Tab-separated table of C-alpha atoms in Angstrom:
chain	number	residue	atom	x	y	z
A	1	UNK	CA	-0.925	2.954	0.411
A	2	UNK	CA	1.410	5.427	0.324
A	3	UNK	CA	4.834	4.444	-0.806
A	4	UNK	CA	7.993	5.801	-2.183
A	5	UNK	CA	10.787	3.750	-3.750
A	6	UNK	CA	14.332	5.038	-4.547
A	7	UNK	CA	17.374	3.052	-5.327
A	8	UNK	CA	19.819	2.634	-2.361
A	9	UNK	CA	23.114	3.502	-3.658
A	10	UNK	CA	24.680	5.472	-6.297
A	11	UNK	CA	28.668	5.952	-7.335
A	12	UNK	CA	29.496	8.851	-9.490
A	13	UNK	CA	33.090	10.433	-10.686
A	14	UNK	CA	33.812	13.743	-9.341
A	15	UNK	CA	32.796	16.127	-11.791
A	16	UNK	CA	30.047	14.249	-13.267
A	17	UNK	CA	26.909	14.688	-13.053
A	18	UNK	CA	24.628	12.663	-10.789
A	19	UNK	CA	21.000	11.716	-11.421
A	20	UNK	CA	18.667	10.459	-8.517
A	21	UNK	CA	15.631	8.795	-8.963
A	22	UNK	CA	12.715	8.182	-6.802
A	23	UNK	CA	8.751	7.403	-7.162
A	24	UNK	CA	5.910	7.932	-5.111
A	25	UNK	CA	2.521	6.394	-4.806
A	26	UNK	CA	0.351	8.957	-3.599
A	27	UNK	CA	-1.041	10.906	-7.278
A	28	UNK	CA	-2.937	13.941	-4.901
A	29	UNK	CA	0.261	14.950	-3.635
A	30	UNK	CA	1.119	18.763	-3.496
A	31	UNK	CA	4.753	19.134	-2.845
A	32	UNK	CA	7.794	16.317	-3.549
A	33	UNK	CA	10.999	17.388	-1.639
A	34	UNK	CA	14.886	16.259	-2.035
A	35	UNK	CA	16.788	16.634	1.370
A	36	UNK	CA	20.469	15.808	1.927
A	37	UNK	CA	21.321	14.198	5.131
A	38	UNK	CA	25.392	14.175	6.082
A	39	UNK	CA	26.364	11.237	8.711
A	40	UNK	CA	24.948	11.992	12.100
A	41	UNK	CA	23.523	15.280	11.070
A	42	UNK	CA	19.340	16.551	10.047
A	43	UNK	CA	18.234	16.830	7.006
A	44	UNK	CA	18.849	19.921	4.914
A	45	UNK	CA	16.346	20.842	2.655
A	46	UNK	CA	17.933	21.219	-1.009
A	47	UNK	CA	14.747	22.035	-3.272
A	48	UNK	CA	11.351	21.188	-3.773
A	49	UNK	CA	8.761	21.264	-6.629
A	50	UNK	CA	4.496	21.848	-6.426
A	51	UNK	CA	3.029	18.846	-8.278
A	52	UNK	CA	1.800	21.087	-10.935
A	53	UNK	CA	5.574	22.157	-12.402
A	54	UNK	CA	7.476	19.755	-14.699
A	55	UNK	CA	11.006	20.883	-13.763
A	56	UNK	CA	12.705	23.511	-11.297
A	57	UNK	CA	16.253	24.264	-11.271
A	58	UNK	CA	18.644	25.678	-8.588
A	59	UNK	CA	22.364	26.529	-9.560
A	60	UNK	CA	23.716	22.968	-9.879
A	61	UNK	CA	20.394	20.932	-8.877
A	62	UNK	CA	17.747	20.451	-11.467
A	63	UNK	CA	14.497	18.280	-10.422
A	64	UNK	CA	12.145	16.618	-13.151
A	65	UNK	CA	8.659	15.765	-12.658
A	66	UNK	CA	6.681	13.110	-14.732
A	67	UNK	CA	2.987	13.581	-12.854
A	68	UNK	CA	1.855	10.738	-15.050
A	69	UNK	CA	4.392	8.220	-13.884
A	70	UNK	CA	4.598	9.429	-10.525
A	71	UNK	CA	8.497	9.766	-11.216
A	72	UNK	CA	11.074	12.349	-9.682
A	73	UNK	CA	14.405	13.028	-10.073
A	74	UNK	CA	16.928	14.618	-9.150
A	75	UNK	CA	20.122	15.863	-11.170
A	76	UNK	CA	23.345	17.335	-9.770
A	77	UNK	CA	25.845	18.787	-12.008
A	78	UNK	CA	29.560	18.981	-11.934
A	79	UNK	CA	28.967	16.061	-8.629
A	80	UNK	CA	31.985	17.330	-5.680
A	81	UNK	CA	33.222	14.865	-2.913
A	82	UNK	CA	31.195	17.644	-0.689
A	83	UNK	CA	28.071	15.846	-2.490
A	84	UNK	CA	28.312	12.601	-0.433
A	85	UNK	CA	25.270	11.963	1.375
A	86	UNK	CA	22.282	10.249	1.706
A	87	UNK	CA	19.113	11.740	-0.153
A	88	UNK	CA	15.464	11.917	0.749
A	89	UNK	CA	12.802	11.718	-1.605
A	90	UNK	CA	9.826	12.783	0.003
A	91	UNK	CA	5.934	13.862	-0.610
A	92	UNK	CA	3.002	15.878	1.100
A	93	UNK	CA	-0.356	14.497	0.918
A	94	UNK	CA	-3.013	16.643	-0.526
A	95	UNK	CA	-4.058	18.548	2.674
A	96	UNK	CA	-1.961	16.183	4.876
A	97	UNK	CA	-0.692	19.517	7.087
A	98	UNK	CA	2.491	19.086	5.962
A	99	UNK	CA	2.606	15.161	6.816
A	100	UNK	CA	5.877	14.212	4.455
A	101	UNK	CA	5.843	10.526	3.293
A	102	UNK	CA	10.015	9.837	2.747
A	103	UNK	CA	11.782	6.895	0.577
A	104	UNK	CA	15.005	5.192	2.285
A	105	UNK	CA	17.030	7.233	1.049
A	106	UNK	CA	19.414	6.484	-1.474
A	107	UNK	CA	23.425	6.989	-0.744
A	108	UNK	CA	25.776	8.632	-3.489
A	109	UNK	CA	28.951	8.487	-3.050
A	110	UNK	CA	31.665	10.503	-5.241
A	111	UNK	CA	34.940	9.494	-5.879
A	112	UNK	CA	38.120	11.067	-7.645
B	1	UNK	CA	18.817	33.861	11.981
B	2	UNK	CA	18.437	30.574	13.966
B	3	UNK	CA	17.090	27.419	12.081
B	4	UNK	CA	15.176	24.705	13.911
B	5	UNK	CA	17.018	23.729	17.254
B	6	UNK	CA	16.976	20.427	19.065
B	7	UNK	CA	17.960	19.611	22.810
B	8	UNK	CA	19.503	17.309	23.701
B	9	UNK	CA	21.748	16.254	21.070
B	10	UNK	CA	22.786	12.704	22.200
B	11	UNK	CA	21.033	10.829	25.025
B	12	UNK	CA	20.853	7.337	26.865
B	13	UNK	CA	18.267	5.505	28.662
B	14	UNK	CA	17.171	2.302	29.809
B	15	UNK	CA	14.106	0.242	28.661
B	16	UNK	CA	11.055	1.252	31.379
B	17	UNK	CA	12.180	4.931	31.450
B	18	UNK	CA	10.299	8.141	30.152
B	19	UNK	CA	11.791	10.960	27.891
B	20	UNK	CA	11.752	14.312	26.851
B	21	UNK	CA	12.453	15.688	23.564
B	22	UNK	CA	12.895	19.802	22.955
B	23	UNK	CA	12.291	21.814	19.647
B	24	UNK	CA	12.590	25.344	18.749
B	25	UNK	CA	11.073	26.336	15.458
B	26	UNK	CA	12.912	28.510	12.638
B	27	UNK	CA	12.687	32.309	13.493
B	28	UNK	CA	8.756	33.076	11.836
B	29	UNK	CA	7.450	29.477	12.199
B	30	UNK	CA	4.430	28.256	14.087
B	31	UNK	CA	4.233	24.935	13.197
B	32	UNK	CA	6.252	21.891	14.538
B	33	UNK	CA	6.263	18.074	13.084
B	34	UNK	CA	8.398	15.378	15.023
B	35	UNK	CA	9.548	12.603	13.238
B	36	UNK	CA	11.390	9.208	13.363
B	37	UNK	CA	14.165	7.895	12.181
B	38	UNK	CA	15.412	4.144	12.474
B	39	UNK	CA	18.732	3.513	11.303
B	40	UNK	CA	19.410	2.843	7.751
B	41	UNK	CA	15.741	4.240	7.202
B	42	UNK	CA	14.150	7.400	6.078
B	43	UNK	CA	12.045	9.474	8.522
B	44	UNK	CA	8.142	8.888	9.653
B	45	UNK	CA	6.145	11.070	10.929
B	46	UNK	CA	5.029	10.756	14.669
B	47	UNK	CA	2.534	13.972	14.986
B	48	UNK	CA	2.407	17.954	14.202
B	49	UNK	CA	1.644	21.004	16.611
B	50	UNK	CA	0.048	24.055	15.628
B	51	UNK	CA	-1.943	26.649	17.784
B	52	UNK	CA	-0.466	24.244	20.727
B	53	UNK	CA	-2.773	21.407	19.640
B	54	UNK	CA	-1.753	18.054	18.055
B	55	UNK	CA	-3.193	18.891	14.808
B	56	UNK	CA	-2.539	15.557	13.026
B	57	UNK	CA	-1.049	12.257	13.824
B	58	UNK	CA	0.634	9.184	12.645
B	59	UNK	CA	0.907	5.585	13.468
B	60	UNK	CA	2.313	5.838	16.725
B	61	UNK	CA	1.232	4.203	20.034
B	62	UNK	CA	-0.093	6.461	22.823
B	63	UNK	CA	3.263	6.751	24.487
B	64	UNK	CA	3.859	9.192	22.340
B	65	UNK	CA	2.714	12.531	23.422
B	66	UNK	CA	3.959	16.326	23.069
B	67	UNK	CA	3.413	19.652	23.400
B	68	UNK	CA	3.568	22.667	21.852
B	69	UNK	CA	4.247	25.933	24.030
B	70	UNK	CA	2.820	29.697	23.626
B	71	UNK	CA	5.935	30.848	22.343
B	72	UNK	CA	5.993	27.912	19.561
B	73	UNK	CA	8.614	25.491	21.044
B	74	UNK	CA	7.588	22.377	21.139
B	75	UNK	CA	8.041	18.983	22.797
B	76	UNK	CA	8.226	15.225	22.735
B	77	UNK	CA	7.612	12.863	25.130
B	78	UNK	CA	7.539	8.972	24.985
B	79	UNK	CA	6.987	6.955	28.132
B	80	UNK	CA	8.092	3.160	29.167
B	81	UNK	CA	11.069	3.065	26.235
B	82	UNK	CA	11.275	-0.056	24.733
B	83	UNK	CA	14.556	-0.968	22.419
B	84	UNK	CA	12.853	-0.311	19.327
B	85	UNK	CA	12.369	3.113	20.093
B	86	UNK	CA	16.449	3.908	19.874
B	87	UNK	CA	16.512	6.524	16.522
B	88	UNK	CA	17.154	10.015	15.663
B	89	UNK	CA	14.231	12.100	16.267
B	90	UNK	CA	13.923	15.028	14.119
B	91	UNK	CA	11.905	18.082	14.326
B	92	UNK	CA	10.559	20.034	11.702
B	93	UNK	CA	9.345	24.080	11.230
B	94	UNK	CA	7.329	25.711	8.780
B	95	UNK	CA	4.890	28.210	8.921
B	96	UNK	CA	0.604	27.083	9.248
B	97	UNK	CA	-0.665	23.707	8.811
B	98	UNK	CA	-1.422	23.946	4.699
B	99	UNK	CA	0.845	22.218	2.296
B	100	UNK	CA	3.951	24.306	1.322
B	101	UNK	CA	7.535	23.927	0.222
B	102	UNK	CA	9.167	25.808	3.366
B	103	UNK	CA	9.840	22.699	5.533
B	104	UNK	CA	13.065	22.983	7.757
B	105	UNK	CA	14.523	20.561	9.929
B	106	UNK	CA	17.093	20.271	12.961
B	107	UNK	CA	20.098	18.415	13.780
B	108	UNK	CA	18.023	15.923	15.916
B	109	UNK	CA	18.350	14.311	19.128
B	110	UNK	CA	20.229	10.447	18.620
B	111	UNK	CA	17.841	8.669	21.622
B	112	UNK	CA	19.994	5.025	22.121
B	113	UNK	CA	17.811	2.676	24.835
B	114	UNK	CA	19.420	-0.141	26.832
């Protein structure tokens, strides 16, 4: 069915950089998304990537695609305490209308 | 330029009791998806709007319904609440029903049932 694991928690030293991983089930998907959710707020859409691109990058966020292991992730550089969140993994299904499929999230937390 | 709006922010009810959910789309969107989120869980999709018909749907019972207005806005309804409906519910804008990155959402509306 369709599925998408990511690792719940992540601890990172200011400054450093922070990699989040996720996969995904689903091999006809179109578009995998990262969103940033802050407690008790939405989710804010940071970047996504169309299935056929191996890597997109946006000032300090840099995503990586492996198609063939149905594998994304998601790097931040230079990680600030502004950083801590939770963050979504998520997928559209080939013609799904824009039906996202989202992991649980995984929490990083920065500290000094 | 206004992003996605939600109304009301925070609410309360009681098991038995009906509510309603409001949405406003980002400025140039047509298209609204609600989703559900349980705490300490990522979102799920309950059902998407476009042309003001439910255009696709997920695996939610029937007491879930919406509605999606002439000028885009949208709604969510759910009827006799039951504890297991208490989550955020989250609205999301983008622009026609096809697959694309532009996918924003609101602040949500934190639904707690007694």
């Amino acid at each position: 069915g369709e599925d998408v694991e990511q690792s719940l928690f992540l601890s990172v030293r200011e400054g450093d950089s922070s990699v989040i991983n996720c996969t995904y089930t689903d091999s006809s998907s179109t578009y995998l998304y990262w969103y940033k959710q802050e407690p008790g707020a939405g989710l804010q859409l940071l970047t996504y990537i169309f299935s056929n691109m191996d890597m997109k990058q946006d000032q300090r966020l840099t995503v990586l695609l492996n198609k063939k292991d149905k594998h994304l992730s998601l790097r931040i550089a230079d990680t600030q305490t502004g950083d801590s969140a939770i963050y979504f993994c998520a997928f559209s299904l080939s013609g799904g209308y824009n039906k996202l499929i989202f992991g649980a999230g995984t929490r990083l937390a920065v500290h000094p | 330029d206004a992003g996605v709006t939600q109304s009301p922010t925070h609410l309360i009810k009681t098991r038995g009791q009906q509510v309603t959910l409001r949405c406003s789309p980002k400025s140039g969107h047509d298209t609204v998806s609600w989703y559900q989120q349980a705490l300490g869980q990522g979102p799920q999709f309950i059902f998407q709007y476009y042309e003001e018909e439910e255009r696709q749907r997920g695996n939610f019972p029937d007491r879930f319904s919406g509605h999606q207005f002439p000028n885009y806005s949208s709604e969510l309804n759910v009827n006799a609440l039951l504890l297991g409906d208490s989550a955020l519910y989250l609205c999301a804008s983008s622009w026609g029903t096809g697959n694309t990155g532009e996918l924003f959402f609101g602040e949500g509306s934190r639904l707690t049932v007694l």
